[in-house]
Coordinates of C-alpha atoms in Angstrom, one line a residue:
Chain F
X581 CA 3.0 3.9 -34.1
X582 CA 0.6 0.9 -34.2
X583 CA -3.1 -0.2 -32.4
X584 CA -0.7 -2.2 -29.9
X585 CA 1.6 0.7 -29.0
X586 CA -1.5 3.0 -28.3
X587 CA -2.9 0.0 -25.8
X588 CA 0.3 -0.4 -24.0
X589 CA 0.1 3.5 -23.2
X590 CA -2.7 3.0 -22.4
X591 CA -2.6 0.1 -20.2
X592 CA 0.2 2.6 -18.0
X593 CA -2.5 5.4 -17.7
X594 CA -4.3 2.8 -16.0
X595 CA -0.9 2.1 -13.3
X596 CA -0.4 6.1 -13.3
X597 CA -4.2 6.4 -12.2
X598 CA -4.3 3.4 -10.0
X599 CA -0.8 4.0 -8.2
X600 CA -1.9 8.1 -7.5
X601 CA -5.5 6.7 -6.6
X602 CA -4.3 4.7 -4.0
X603 CA -1.2 7.4 -2.5
X604 CA -4.4 9.4 -2.4
X605 CA -6.6 7.1 -0.8
X606 CA -4.2 6.3 2.6
X607 CA -1.7 9.1 2.1
X608 CA -4.6 11.7 2.9
X609 CA -6.2 10.3 6.0
X610 CA -2.2 9.1 7.0
X611 CA -1.5 13.1 6.5
X612 CA -4.4 13.7 8.6
X613 CA -3.6 11.9 11.2
X614 CA 0.5 13.1 11.4
X615 CA -0.9 16.8 11.4
X616 CA -3.7 15.9 14.0
X617 CA -0.2 14.3 15.9
X618 CA 1.8 17.6 15.6
X619 CA -1.6 19.8 16.5
X620 CA -2.2 18.3 19.5
X621 CA 1.6 18.3 20.5
X622 CA 1.7 14.9 21.8
X623 CA 4.9 14.6 23.7
X624 CA 7.6 13.0 22.0
X625 CA 5.6 11.5 19.0
X626 CA 5.0 14.9 18.0
X627 CA 9.2 15.5 17.9
X628 CA 9.3 12.6 15.9
X629 CA 6.1 13.4 13.5
X630 CA 8.7 17.0 12.6
X631 CA 11.6 15.0 11.6
X632 CA 10.1 13.4 9.6
X633 CA 8.1 15.5 7.6
X634 CA 11.5 17.9 7.8
X635 CA 13.4 14.2 5.7
X636 CA 10.4 13.4 3.6
X637 CA 9.9 17.0 2.2
X638 CA 13.3 16.7 1.9
X639 CA 14.2 13.7 0.2
X640 CA 13.0 12.8 -4.0
X641 CA 11.1 10.9 -5.1
X642 CA 13.2 8.8 -6.7
X643 CA 15.8 8.9 -3.8
X644 CA 13.4 7.3 -1.4
X645 CA 11.7 4.6 -3.8
X646 CA 15.4 3.5 -5.1
X647 CA 16.4 3.9 -1.1
X648 CA 13.2 1.2 0.4
X649 CA 13.4 -1.0 -2.9
X650 CA 17.4 -1.9 -2.7
X651 CA 17.4 -2.3 1.3
X652 CA 14.6 -3.1 3.1
X653 CA 15.7 -6.6 1.8
X654 CA 18.3 -6.0 3.7
X655 CA 17.1 -6.3 6.6
X656 CA 14.8 -8.8 5.9
X657 CA 11.3 -7.4 4.5
X658 CA 11.2 -8.9 1.0
X659 CA 9.4 -5.6 -1.5
X660 CA 8.7 -5.9 -5.2
X661 CA 8.4 -3.0 -7.0
X662 CA 4.4 -2.5 -7.5
X663 CA 4.1 -2.1 -3.2
X664 CA 7.5 -0.1 -3.2
X665 CA 6.6 2.2 -5.3
X666 CA 3.2 2.8 -3.4
X667 CA 4.8 3.0 -0.1
X668 CA 7.2 5.9 -1.1
X669 CA 4.2 7.5 -2.5
X670 CA 2.7 7.0 0.6
X671 CA 5.4 7.8 2.8
X672 CA 6.4 11.2 -0.3
X673 CA 2.6 12.3 0.0
X674 CA 1.5 12.0 4.1
X675 CA 4.0 14.2 5.0
X676 CA 3.2 17.3 2.2
X677 CA 0.0 16.6 3.3
X678 CA 0.6 17.0 6.9
X679 CA 1.7 20.3 6.3
X680 CA -1.4 21.6 4.5
X681 CA -3.7 20.2 7.4
X682 CA -1.8 21.4 9.4
X683 CA -1.8 24.9 7.7
X684 CA -5.6 24.6 8.2
X685 CA -4.9 23.7 11.8
X686 CA -3.1 26.8 12.8
X687 CA -5.7 29.1 11.5
X688 CA -8.2 27.2 12.8
X689 CA -10.3 30.3 15.2
X690 CA -10.0 28.7 19.4
X691 CA -13.0 31.0 19.8
X692 CA -15.3 28.5 18.9
X693 CA -12.9 25.1 20.2
X694 CA -13.8 26.4 23.6
X695 CA -17.3 27.5 22.5
X696 CA -18.1 23.4 21.3
X697 CA -15.9 22.6 25.2
X698 CA -18.2 24.5 26.9
X699 CA -20.8 23.5 26.1
X700 CA -20.2 20.2 26.5
X701 CA -18.4 17.8 23.6
X702 CA -16.5 15.9 24.1
X703 CA -12.8 15.8 21.9
X704 CA -13.3 13.2 19.5
X705 CA -17.0 15.1 19.2
X706 CA -15.7 18.4 18.8
X707 CA -12.8 17.4 16.6
X708 CA -15.3 15.3 14.1
X709 CA -18.4 18.4 13.9
X710 CA -16.6 21.3 14.4
X711 CA -13.1 21.2 13.1
X712 CA -12.7 18.5 10.4
X713 CA -15.6 20.2 8.3
X714 CA -14.0 24.0 8.4
X715 CA -10.1 22.5 7.8
X716 CA -11.4 20.4 5.3
X717 CA -12.7 23.6 3.6
X718 CA -9.5 25.2 3.9
X719 CA -7.4 22.6 2.8
X720 CA -8.9 20.8 -0.3
X721 CA -7.2 23.5 -2.8
X722 CA -4.0 22.8 -1.3
X723 CA -4.8 19.0 -1.0
X724 CA -5.5 19.0 -4.1
X725 CA -2.4 20.8 -5.3
X726 CA -0.5 18.7 -4.0
X727 CA -2.1 15.2 -5.5
X728 CA -2.1 16.8 -9.0
X729 CA 1.8 17.1 -7.7
X730 CA 1.6 13.6 -6.8
X731 CA 0.5 12.4 -10.2
X732 CA 2.7 14.0 -11.8
X733 CA 5.5 12.5 -10.0
X734 CA 4.5 9.1 -10.8
X735 CA 7.2 8.6 -14.1
X736 CA 9.8 8.4 -11.1
X737 CA 8.3 4.8 -10.0
X738 CA 9.6 3.7 -12.9
X739 CA 13.0 3.5 -12.0
X740 CA 12.7 -0.2 -10.2
X741 CA 10.1 -1.7 -13.3
X742 CA 7.1 -0.2 -12.8
X743 CA 5.8 0.8 -16.2
X744 CA 3.2 3.9 -16.2
X745 CA 1.8 6.5 -19.0
X746 CA 6.1 7.5 -19.4
X747 CA 7.3 4.9 -19.3
X748 CA 5.4 3.7 -22.4
X749 CA 5.5 6.2 -24.6
X750 CA 10.0 5.3 -23.5
X751 CA 10.4 2.3 -24.5
X752 CA 7.8 2.7 -27.2
X753 CA 10.5 5.1 -28.8
X754 CA 12.8 3.5 -27.8
X755 CA 11.6 0.7 -30.0
X756 CA 10.6 2.9 -33.1
X757 CA 13.2 5.1 -32.7
X758 CA 10.4 8.2 -32.8
X759 CA 9.7 9.2 -29.2
X760 CA 7.9 12.3 -30.5
X761 CA 4.6 10.4 -31.2
X762 CA 4.0 8.6 -27.8
X763 CA 5.1 11.7 -25.8
X764 CA 2.5 12.8 -27.3
X765 CA -0.3 10.9 -26.4
X766 CA 1.3 10.7 -23.2
X767 CA 0.7 14.1 -22.7
X768 CA -3.3 13.7 -24.0
X769 CA -4.0 10.6 -21.5
X770 CA -2.4 13.0 -17.9
X771 CA -4.3 16.2 -19.1
X772 CA -8.0 14.3 -18.2
X773 CA -6.9 13.1 -15.9
X774 CA -5.6 15.5 -13.5
X775 CA -8.3 18.0 -14.8
X776 CA -10.8 15.0 -13.5
X777 CA -9.4 15.8 -10.0
X778 CA -10.1 19.9 -10.5
X779 CA -12.7 18.6 -12.0
X780 CA -14.1 17.2 -8.5
X781 CA -12.7 19.0 -6.0
X782 CA -15.1 22.7 -8.0
X783 CA -17.6 19.8 -7.6
X784 CA -17.1 19.7 -3.5
X785 CA -17.1 23.3 -3.7
X786 CA -19.6 24.2 -5.0
X787 CA -21.8 21.8 -2.9
X788 CA -20.3 22.6 0.2
X789 CA -21.6 27.2 -0.8
X790 CA -25.0 25.5 -1.8
X791 CA -24.9 23.2 1.2
X792 CA -24.2 27.3 3.1
X793 CA -26.8 28.8 1.2
X794 CA -29.7 26.7 2.9
X795 CA -28.2 26.6 5.8
Chain C
X1461 CA -2.8 25.3 21.6
X1462 CA 0.5 24.6 23.6
X1463 CA 4.2 25.2 22.8
X1464 CA 6.9 23.6 24.5
X1465 CA 10.5 25.0 24.4
X1466 CA 12.5 25.0 21.2
X1467 CA 15.6 24.2 23.3
X1468 CA 14.0 20.4 24.4
X1469 CA 12.3 20.3 20.8
X1470 CA 15.9 20.5 19.8
X1471 CA 17.3 17.8 21.7
X1472 CA 15.2 15.2 20.9
X1473 CA 15.2 15.6 17.1
X1474 CA 18.8 16.4 17.1
X1475 CA 18.6 12.8 18.6
X1476 CA 16.4 11.3 16.0
X1477 CA 18.1 12.9 12.9
X1478 CA 21.1 10.6 14.6
X1479 CA 19.4 7.8 15.0
X1480 CA 18.2 7.6 11.9
X1481 CA 21.8 8.6 10.2
X1482 CA 23.2 5.8 12.5
X1483 CA 20.6 3.3 10.8
X1484 CA 21.2 4.4 7.2
X1485 CA 25.2 3.9 8.3
X1486 CA 24.1 0.7 9.1
X1487 CA 22.8 -0.7 6.0
X1488 CA 25.8 -1.3 4.0
X1489 CA 26.6 -3.8 7.3
X1490 CA 23.4 -5.1 6.7
X1491 CA 24.0 -5.8 2.4
X1492 CA 27.0 -7.8 3.2
X1493 CA 24.3 -10.4 4.8
X1494 CA 22.1 -10.3 1.9
X1495 CA 24.3 -11.2 -0.9
X1496 CA 22.8 -13.0 -3.6
X1497 CA 22.6 -17.0 -3.8
X1498 CA 23.7 -19.3 -4.4
X1499 CA 22.7 -21.7 -7.6
X1500 CA 21.3 -23.9 -4.1
X1501 CA 19.4 -21.2 -3.4
X1502 CA 18.3 -20.1 -7.4
X1503 CA 17.3 -24.6 -7.6
X1504 CA 15.0 -23.8 -4.6
X1505 CA 13.4 -20.3 -4.9
X1506 CA 14.4 -19.6 -8.8
X1507 CA 16.8 -17.3 -10.8
X1508 CA 15.7 -13.4 -11.1
X1509 CA 16.8 -11.8 -14.4
X1510 CA 17.0 -8.5 -15.4
X1511 CA 16.7 -6.7 -18.4
X1512 CA 16.3 -3.7 -19.5
X1513 CA 13.2 -1.9 -21.4
X1514 CA 14.8 0.0 -23.7
X1515 CA 17.8 -1.3 -25.1
X1516 CA 17.2 -2.3 -28.7
X1517 CA 18.4 -5.0 -30.0
X1518 CA 20.0 -6.2 -26.9
X1519 CA 16.8 -6.1 -24.3
X1520 CA 13.5 -4.2 -25.4
X1521 CA 9.7 -3.8 -25.5
X1522 CA 7.3 -3.8 -29.1
X1523 CA 3.3 -4.4 -28.1
X1524 CA 3.7 -4.8 -24.6
X1525 CA 6.3 -8.0 -25.0
X1526 CA 10.0 -8.5 -24.1
X1527 CA 11.8 -9.1 -26.5
X1528 CA 15.2 -8.5 -28.5
X1529 CA 18.6 -11.0 -28.4
X1530 CA 19.1 -11.5 -24.4
X1531 CA 15.4 -12.5 -23.7
X1532 CA 15.1 -14.9 -26.6
X1533 CA 18.2 -16.0 -24.6
X1534 CA 16.3 -15.9 -21.7
X1535 CA 13.1 -18.2 -23.8
X1536 CA 16.4 -20.6 -24.3
X1537 CA 17.9 -20.2 -20.9
X1538 CA 14.3 -21.6 -20.0
X1539 CA 14.3 -24.7 -21.4
X1540 CA 18.4 -25.1 -19.9
X1541 CA 17.6 -24.5 -16.7
X1542 CA 16.4 -27.0 -14.2
X1543 CA 15.1 -24.4 -11.4
X1544 CA 12.2 -21.5 -12.6
X1545 CA 13.2 -17.9 -13.9
X1546 CA 12.2 -15.0 -13.2
X1547 CA 12.2 -12.4 -14.8
X1548 CA 12.1 -8.2 -14.0
X1549 CA 12.2 -5.2 -16.9
X1550 CA 12.8 -2.2 -15.5
X1551 CA 15.6 0.8 -16.7
X1552 CA 19.0 0.7 -17.1
X1553 CA 19.5 3.1 -13.2
X1554 CA 19.1 0.0 -11.1
X1555 CA 19.9 -3.2 -12.7
X1556 CA 23.8 -3.4 -12.2
X1557 CA 22.7 -1.6 -8.3
X1558 CA 20.5 -4.1 -8.2
X1559 CA 22.7 -7.1 -8.9
X1560 CA 25.5 -5.9 -6.4
X1561 CA 22.6 -5.6 -3.8
X1562 CA 21.1 -8.7 -4.2
X1563 CA 18.0 -7.9 -5.4
X1564 CA 18.3 -10.0 -8.9
X1565 CA 20.4 -12.9 -9.7
X1566 CA 21.4 -11.3 -12.8
X1567 CA 21.3 -8.7 -15.8
X1568 CA 20.5 -10.5 -18.7
X1569 CA 22.0 -7.4 -20.2
X1570 CA 24.6 -6.2 -22.8
X1571 CA 26.8 -4.9 -19.3
X1572 CA 29.9 -3.9 -20.9
X1573 CA 33.0 -4.3 -19.2
X1574 CA 35.0 -2.6 -17.8
X1575 CA 37.2 -2.1 -14.4
X1576 CA 36.3 0.2 -12.4
X1577 CA 32.4 -2.6 -12.6
X1578 CA 34.6 -5.4 -12.2
X1579 CA 34.9 -4.2 -8.6
X1580 CA 31.4 -5.0 -7.3
X1581 CA 30.6 -7.5 -10.3
X1582 CA 31.3 -10.5 -12.1
X1583 CA 30.5 -11.1 -15.8
X1584 CA 30.1 -13.7 -18.0
X1585 CA 31.6 -14.8 -21.7
X1586 CA 31.3 -11.8 -24.1
X1587 CA 27.7 -11.8 -25.8
X1588 CA 29.2 -9.3 -28.7
X1589 CA 31.1 -7.2 -30.0
X1590 CA 31.2 -4.0 -28.5
X1591 CA 33.5 -1.2 -30.2
X1592 CA 32.3 2.0 -29.6
X1593 CA 31.7 3.6 -33.3
X1594 CA 29.7 7.0 -33.9
X1595 CA 27.1 8.2 -35.6
X1596 CA 26.0 11.7 -37.2
X1597 CA 23.7 13.3 -39.3
X1598 CA 23.4 11.9 -42.6
X1599 CA 22.9 15.6 -44.1
X1600 CA 25.7 17.0 -41.6
X1601 CA 29.0 17.2 -44.0
X1602 CA 31.3 18.0 -41.9
X1603 CA 32.0 15.1 -40.1
X1604 CA 33.7 12.7 -43.0
X1605 CA 36.8 10.8 -40.5
X1606 CA 37.6 10.7 -36.2
X1607 CA 39.7 14.2 -37.0
X1608 CA 36.1 16.0 -37.7
X1609 CA 34.9 15.1 -34.4
X1610 CA 37.3 18.1 -32.8
X1611 CA 35.7 20.4 -30.8
X1612 CA 31.5 19.1 -31.9
X1613 CA 29.5 18.6 -29.3
X1614 CA 28.9 14.6 -28.6
X1615 CA 25.8 12.9 -26.7
X1616 CA 26.5 9.9 -24.7
X1617 CA 24.3 7.7 -22.0
X1618 CA 24.7 8.7 -18.1
X1619 CA 27.1 6.1 -16.0
X1620 CA 27.5 4.3 -19.1
X1621 CA 31.1 2.4 -20.5
X1622 CA 31.1 4.6 -23.2
X1623 CA 31.3 7.7 -20.8
X1624 CA 34.2 6.0 -19.5
X1625 CA 36.3 5.8 -22.3
X1626 CA 35.7 9.6 -23.8
X1627 CA 38.6 10.2 -23.0
X1628 CA 40.2 7.4 -25.4
X1629 CA 39.0 9.2 -27.9
X1630 CA 40.5 12.6 -26.5
X1631 CA 43.7 10.6 -27.0
X1632 CA 43.5 9.8 -30.6
X1633 CA 41.7 13.8 -31.3
X1634 CA 44.5 15.0 -29.8
X1635 CA 47.3 13.7 -31.6
X1636 CA 45.4 15.2 -34.8
X1637 CA 46.1 18.5 -32.5
X1638 CA 42.0 19.0 -32.3
X1639 CA 40.4 18.4 -28.3
X1640 CA 37.3 16.5 -27.7
X1641 CA 34.3 19.2 -27.2
X1642 CA 31.8 19.1 -25.4
X1643 CA 29.8 16.1 -23.7
X1644 CA 25.9 16.0 -23.1
X1645 CA 25.3 13.1 -21.0
X1646 CA 21.7 11.8 -21.6
X1647 CA 19.8 8.8 -19.3
X1648 CA 19.1 6.4 -21.7
X1649 CA 19.8 6.6 -25.7
X1650 CA 16.4 7.3 -28.0
X1651 CA 17.0 11.1 -25.5
X1652 CA 20.5 11.3 -26.9
X1653 CA 19.6 10.3 -30.9
X1654 CA 16.4 12.6 -30.7
X1655 CA 18.5 15.3 -29.9
X1656 CA 20.7 14.1 -32.5
X1657 CA 18.7 14.5 -35.6
X1658 CA 17.4 17.9 -34.6
X1659 CA 21.0 18.7 -34.0
X1660 CA 21.6 19.3 -30.2
X1661 CA 24.5 17.6 -30.9
X1662 CA 26.8 16.9 -33.9
X1663 CA 27.2 13.2 -33.0
X1664 CA 27.2 10.2 -30.5
X1665 CA 29.2 7.6 -30.0
X1666 CA 27.1 4.4 -29.1
X1667 CA 28.2 0.8 -29.5
X1668 CA 28.3 -0.5 -33.1
X1669 CA 25.8 -2.6 -32.6
X1670 CA 23.0 -0.4 -31.6
X1671 CA 24.0 1.8 -34.1
X1672 CA 24.1 -0.7 -36.8
X1673 CA 20.5 -0.9 -36.1
X1674 CA 19.9 2.4 -35.4
X1675 CA 20.9 3.6 -38.6
X1676 CA 19.3 0.5 -40.3
X1677 CA 15.7 1.7 -39.6
X1678 CA 16.1 5.3 -39.9
X1679 CA 19.0 5.3 -43.0
X1680 CA 17.6 8.7 -44.2
X1681 CA 18.3 10.6 -41.0
X1682 CA 21.6 8.6 -39.6
X1683 CA 24.9 7.7 -41.1
X1684 CA 27.4 5.4 -39.2
X1685 CA 31.3 6.3 -38.6
X1686 CA 34.8 4.7 -37.7
X1687 CA 36.0 3.4 -34.3
X1688 CA 36.1 5.2 -31.1
X1689 CA 37.4 2.5 -28.8
X1690 CA 39.8 -0.1 -28.7
X1691 CA 38.4 -4.1 -28.2
X1692 CA 35.3 -3.6 -26.1
X1693 CA 32.5 -6.9 -24.8
X1694 CA 28.4 -6.3 -23.4
X1695 CA 28.0 -9.4 -20.9
X1696 CA 25.7 -10.5 -18.3
X1697 CA 27.1 -10.0 -14.7
X1698 CA 26.7 -11.4 -11.8
X1699 CA 27.5 -10.6 -8.3
X1700 CA 31.6 -10.1 -7.5
X1701 CA 31.9 -14.2 -6.2
X1702 CA 28.8 -15.8 -7.3
X1703 CA 31.4 -17.9 -8.9
X1704 CA 28.7 -21.1 -8.7
X1705 CA 26.2 -18.9 -10.7
X1706 CA 28.4 -17.5 -12.8
X1707 CA 30.0 -21.4 -14.7
X1708 CA 26.3 -21.5 -15.1
X1709 CA 25.5 -19.4 -17.6
X1710 CA 29.1 -20.3 -19.1
X1711 CA 28.3 -23.1 -20.1
X1712 CA 24.5 -21.6 -21.2
X1713 CA 26.6 -19.4 -23.4
X1714 CA 28.9 -21.7 -24.8
X1715 CA 26.5 -24.7 -25.7
X1716 CA 24.4 -22.1 -27.4
X1717 CA 27.3 -21.3 -29.2
X1718 CA 28.0 -25.1 -29.7
X1719 CA 24.9 -24.9 -31.5
X1720 CA 25.0 -22.6 -33.9
X1721 CA 21.8 -20.7 -31.7
X1722 CA 24.0 -17.5 -30.3
X1723 CA 25.5 -17.2 -34.7
X1724 CA 22.0 -17.6 -35.4
X1725 CA 20.7 -15.1 -33.1
X1726 CA 24.0 -12.0 -33.8
X1727 CA 23.3 -12.6 -37.2
X1728 CA 18.9 -11.8 -36.3
X1729 CA 19.4 -9.2 -33.8
X1730 CA 22.8 -7.3 -35.0
X1731 CA 23.1 -8.3 -38.9
X1732 CA 27.1 -10.3 -38.5
X1733 CA 28.0 -12.8 -36.1
X1734 CA 30.8 -12.4 -34.1
X1735 CA 32.8 -16.2 -34.6
X1736 CA 35.9 -15.0 -31.9
X1737 CA 34.4 -13.6 -29.5
X1738 CA 36.6 -14.1 -25.9
X1739 CA 35.5 -16.7 -23.4
X1740 CA 36.4 -14.2 -20.7
X1741 CA 37.6 -11.0 -21.3
X1742 CA 40.4 -8.6 -18.8
X1743 CA 39.2 -4.8 -19.1
X1744 CA 42.0 -1.9 -20.1
X1745 CA 39.8 0.2 -18.9

């Protein structure tokens, strides 16, 4: 393995991190939106969300990606490998995020909500000030769990030609007929990426405890 | 929080599921209307070629750049073609599906011509001889000829022509009173070679060219065995019925053969030239 090979895997790491972050940042609020739609039981839409979540949770990411990549052009939507990869990631992670958010929403104490109502808070203010801060904290471990899973399914995106860490390693293995060193480098790169995420979760949790202690 | 009656939610969900299923059913119909472009379309938007990224010596990536036999030919094709060439590099899994659905105009890779593939694809003139051989560990003394393969574990690529033609080897072994052993399928060959090296499989079947390159690279580990199939040729694939593009590509291949460039590249990447390749090939299998 040469220096150029290591560089190629590092470029793969940039792709993995960029795609994962994009997927997380878009998928997180969409998941929350979907969960609120179901929680509020908006007529018809809540059912569409239920069906969407059920189908997406049952669809393997690779299958979804291949479907988007090869089927969308046939209905007149041109889609490149990167956009197809991001779309598939977002569709997939939003469904799982929706369930994590929804679990917290279902556990949210109703009396608090009614108390806020009784002091004349509007629905939007109630959600922003009373509900969101508490469900965000309750959802955090589940959401971070889903994020770390998302990072680790990114190698599946390689089927349409996206070169992430794993694919870069596979290419080097195919060129040198010695796949062990590139895979070890690849593995060594995933660990710190996921570690940063977990560290961020701990930092947020600790900060919350401090804020509460101060209050 | 209010909940609605389960009956209503069931009914709605069922309608939605039915709707989605029917959209999926309609997909093949829509596919037909979006076939790969004619040569006129290609002249306007450029030719979209798909190549593999881990198929040494045909196409592979070295220091982030595509190289190998087919990639050098693509460089020549850029000069030859009066239109732009747009290259997409992706794993084998999506390549032939992409060509038959019109996502790519041509797969410039070593796709072995088979009867089954001919149903949805058309193939150019063969680019090499791909008679199937086996490779074994150099230190494995139990294999020295075809009949020694009796009952041994074989590694081969999933969905490949090599897998489809393993029954040929089975027939050869049965003539000697033996039979084909367990077949292990891999998504790509580097993994199969790795498993052969560590002893999880006893031999791997691939084309003579791929195996010669492997053995030249790792002569201490692997040893080339005998042929395990009849004639077999790899070629580039276009969507079925795209004759204009097929003729254009065949013209390019004929010109490269004429100028001696084809033989030169074959010698460089495969270690030998194949001067007697047929212009077209009808597969038996």
